XYZ file of C-alpha atoms in Angstrom:
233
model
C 85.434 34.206 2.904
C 84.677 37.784 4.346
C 80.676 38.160 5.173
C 79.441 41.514 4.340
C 76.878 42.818 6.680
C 73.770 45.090 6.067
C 72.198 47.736 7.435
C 71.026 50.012 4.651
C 67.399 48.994 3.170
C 69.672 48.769 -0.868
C 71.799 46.426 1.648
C 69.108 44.478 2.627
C 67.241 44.196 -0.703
C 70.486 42.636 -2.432
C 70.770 40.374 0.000
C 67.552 38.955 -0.406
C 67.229 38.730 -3.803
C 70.296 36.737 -4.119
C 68.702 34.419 -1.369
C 66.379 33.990 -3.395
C 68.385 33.249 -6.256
C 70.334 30.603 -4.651
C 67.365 28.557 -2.956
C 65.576 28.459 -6.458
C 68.447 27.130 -7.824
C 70.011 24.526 -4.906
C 66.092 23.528 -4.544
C 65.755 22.918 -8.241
C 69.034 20.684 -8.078
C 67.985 19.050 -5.043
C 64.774 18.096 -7.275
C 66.537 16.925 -10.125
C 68.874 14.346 -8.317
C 66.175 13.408 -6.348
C 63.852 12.541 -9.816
C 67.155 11.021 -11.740
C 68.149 8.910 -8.760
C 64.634 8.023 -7.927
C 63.960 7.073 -11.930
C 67.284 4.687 -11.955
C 66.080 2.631 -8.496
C 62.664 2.736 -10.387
C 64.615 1.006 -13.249
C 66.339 -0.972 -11.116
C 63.535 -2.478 -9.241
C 61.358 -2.834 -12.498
C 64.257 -5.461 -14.001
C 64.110 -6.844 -10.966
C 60.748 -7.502 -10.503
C 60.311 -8.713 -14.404
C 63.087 -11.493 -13.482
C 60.923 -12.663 -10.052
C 58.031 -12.502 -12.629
C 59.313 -14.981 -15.319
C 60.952 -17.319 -12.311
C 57.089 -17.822 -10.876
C 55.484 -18.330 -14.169
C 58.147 -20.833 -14.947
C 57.336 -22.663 -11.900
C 53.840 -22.618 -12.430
C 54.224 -24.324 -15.896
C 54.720 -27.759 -14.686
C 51.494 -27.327 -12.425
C 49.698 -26.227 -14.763
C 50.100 -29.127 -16.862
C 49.530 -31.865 -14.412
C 46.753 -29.984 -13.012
C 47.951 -29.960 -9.032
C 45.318 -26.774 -7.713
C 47.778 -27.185 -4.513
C 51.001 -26.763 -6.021
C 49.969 -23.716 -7.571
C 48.046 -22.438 -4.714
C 51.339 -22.876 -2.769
C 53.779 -21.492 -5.169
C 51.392 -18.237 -5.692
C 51.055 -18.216 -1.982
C 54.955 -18.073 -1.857
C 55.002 -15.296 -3.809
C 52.991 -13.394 -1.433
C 56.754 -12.924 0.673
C 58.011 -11.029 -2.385
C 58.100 -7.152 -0.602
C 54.972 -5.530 -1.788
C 53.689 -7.349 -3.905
C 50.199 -6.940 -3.614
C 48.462 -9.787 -5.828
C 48.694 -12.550 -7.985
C 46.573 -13.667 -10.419
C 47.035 -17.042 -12.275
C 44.879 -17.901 -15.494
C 44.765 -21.665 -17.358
C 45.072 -21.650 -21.275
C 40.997 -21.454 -21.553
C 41.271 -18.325 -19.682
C 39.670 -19.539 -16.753
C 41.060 -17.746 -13.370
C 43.086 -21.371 -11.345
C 44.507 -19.007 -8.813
C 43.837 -15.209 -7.342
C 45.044 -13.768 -4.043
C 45.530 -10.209 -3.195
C 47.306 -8.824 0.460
C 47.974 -12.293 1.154
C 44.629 -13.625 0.793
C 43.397 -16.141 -1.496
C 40.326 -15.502 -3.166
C 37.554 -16.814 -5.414
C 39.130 -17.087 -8.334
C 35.646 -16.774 -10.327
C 35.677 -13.192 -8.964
C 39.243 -12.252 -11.147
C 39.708 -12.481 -14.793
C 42.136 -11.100 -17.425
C 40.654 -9.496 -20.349
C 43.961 -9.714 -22.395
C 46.399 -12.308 -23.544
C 50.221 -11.841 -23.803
C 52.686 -13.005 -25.779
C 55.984 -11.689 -23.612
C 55.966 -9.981 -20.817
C 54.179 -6.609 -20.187
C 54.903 -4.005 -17.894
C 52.589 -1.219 -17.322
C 52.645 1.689 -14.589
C 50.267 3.313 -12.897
C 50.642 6.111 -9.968
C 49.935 3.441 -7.269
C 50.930 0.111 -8.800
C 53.223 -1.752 -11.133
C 51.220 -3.974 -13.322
C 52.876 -7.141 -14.672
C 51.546 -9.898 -16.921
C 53.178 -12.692 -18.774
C 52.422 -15.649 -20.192
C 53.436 -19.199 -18.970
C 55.183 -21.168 -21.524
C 56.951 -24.622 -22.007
C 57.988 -26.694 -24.464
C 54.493 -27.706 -25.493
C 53.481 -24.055 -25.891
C 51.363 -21.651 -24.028
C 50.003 -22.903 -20.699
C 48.427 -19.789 -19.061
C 48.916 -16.453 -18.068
C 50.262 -15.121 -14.468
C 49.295 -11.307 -13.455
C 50.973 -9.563 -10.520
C 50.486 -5.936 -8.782
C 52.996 -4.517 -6.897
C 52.851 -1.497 -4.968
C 54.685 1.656 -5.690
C 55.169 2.771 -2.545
C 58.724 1.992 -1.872
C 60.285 3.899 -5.546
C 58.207 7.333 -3.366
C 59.635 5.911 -0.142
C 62.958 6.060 -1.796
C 62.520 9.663 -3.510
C 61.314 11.341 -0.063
C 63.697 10.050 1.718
C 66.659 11.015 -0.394
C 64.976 14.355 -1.021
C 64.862 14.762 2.711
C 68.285 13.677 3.207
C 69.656 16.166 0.767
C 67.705 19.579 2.622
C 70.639 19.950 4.540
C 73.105 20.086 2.000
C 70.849 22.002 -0.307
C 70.937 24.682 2.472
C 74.718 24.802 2.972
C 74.946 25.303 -0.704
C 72.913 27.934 -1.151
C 73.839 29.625 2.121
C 77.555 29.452 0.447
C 76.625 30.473 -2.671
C 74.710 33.320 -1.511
C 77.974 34.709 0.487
C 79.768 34.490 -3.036
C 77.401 35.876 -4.766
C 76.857 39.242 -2.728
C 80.439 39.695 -2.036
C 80.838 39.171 -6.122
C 77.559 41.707 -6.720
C 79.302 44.061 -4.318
C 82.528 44.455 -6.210
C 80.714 45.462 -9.285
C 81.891 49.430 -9.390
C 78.136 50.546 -9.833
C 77.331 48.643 -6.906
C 79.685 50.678 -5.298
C 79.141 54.184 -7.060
C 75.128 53.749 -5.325
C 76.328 52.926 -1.621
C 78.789 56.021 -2.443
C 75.924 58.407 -3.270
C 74.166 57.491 0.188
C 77.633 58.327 1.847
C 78.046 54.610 2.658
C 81.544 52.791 1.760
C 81.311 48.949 1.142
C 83.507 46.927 3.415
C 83.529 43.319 3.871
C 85.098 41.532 7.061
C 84.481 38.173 9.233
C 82.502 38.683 12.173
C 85.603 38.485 14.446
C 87.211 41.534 12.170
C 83.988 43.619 12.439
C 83.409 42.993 16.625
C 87.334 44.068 16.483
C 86.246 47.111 14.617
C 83.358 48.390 17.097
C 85.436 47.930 19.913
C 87.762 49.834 18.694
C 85.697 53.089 17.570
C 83.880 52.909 21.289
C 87.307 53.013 22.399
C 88.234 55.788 20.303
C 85.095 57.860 20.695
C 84.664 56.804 24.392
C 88.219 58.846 25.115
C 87.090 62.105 22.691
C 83.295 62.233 25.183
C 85.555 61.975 28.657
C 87.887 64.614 26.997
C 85.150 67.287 26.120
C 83.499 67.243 29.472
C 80.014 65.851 27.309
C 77.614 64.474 29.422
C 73.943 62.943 28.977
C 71.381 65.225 30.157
């Protein structure tokens, strides 16, 4: 593709308004891959953690039966490898708090209690955190409930980086569409009736083509100075 280039202030002016143009629009794609790719690894990761959810308050059901404060300490413990999960919070079927650790730590369990009982399992979001609560079941009915927090921070991990990753192509694109779109503006015949009235003529050439083009008018002119004897005072 031939590059025009500018030196009239109209020249200019077109120039960078369709830069302008371009980077709204290559930035506003850039944004909306970023937000539906980040959205289905949010998705992604949410079915994920629900399964890892319902594994550990399956496993906790038989503990909870029998009673064995160790078992369950260790099996919420294990969770605590899960990436980012930030707590876990296990409750007996009188509501009473059996089990509560947070960043790896257990703690008093008197000091954590759930306000709310579920039937299934409940997902809510915050900015932060994903909040997930279920109940623990078996064949003899409800046994408890198990509460986790995980932190968000890898789903904006993911989004920054891929939005980061993509500046580069965002700017080739617009930088190519911003060629085609002045060399398309500058076809328009009223684009070239207003150069014509400041006694300019559009051309467009490569930057090899236009270097060509300068040598040869200093050429040219340098041969029509040495023949008229003109000389810089």
């Amino acid at each position: 593709m031939k590059t025009p280039s500018f030196s009239l202030p109209i020249g200019a002016r077109l120039y960078h308004q369709q830069f302008r143009l371009a980077a709204i629009f290559c930035l506003s794609v850039l944004c909306a891959l970023t937000l539906i790719s980040t959205l289905l690894f949010w998705q992604q990761r949410s079915a994920a953690l629900r399964q890892e959810v319902q594994i550990l308050a399956s496993n906790l059901g038989d503990h909870l039966i029998t009673g064995d404060l160790r078992a369950i300490q260790n099996q919420a413990l294990n969770a605590s490898n899960y990436s980012h999960w930030e707590s876990v919070t296990v409750v007996g079927r009188e509501g009473k708090t059996v089990v509560a650790w947070a960043n790896g730590n257990l703690i008093a369990p008197e000091s954590v209690r759930l306000t709310s009982v579920m039937t299934g399992l409940r997902l809510r979001q915050t900015f932060s955190v994903q909040v997930l609560q279920t109940p623990i079941t078996d064949s003899g009915g409800l046994r408890g409930q198990l509460r986790v927090e995980v932190s968000m921070l890898p789903v904006w991990q993911f989004g920054g980086i891929l939005f980061l990753a993509g500046l580069p192509f965002a700017a080739l694109l617009g930088w190519l569409l911003v060629r085609w779109m002045v060399v398309q503006q500058l076809k328009q015949p009223d684009m070239r009736d207003r150069f014509a009235t400041l006694g300019a003529e559009i051309l467009s050439s490569t930057p090899a083509e236009f270097d060509a083009f300068i040598r040869a008018e200093m050429a040219k002119w340098e041969k029509v100075i040495k023949a008229s004897g003109m000389r810089m005072n």
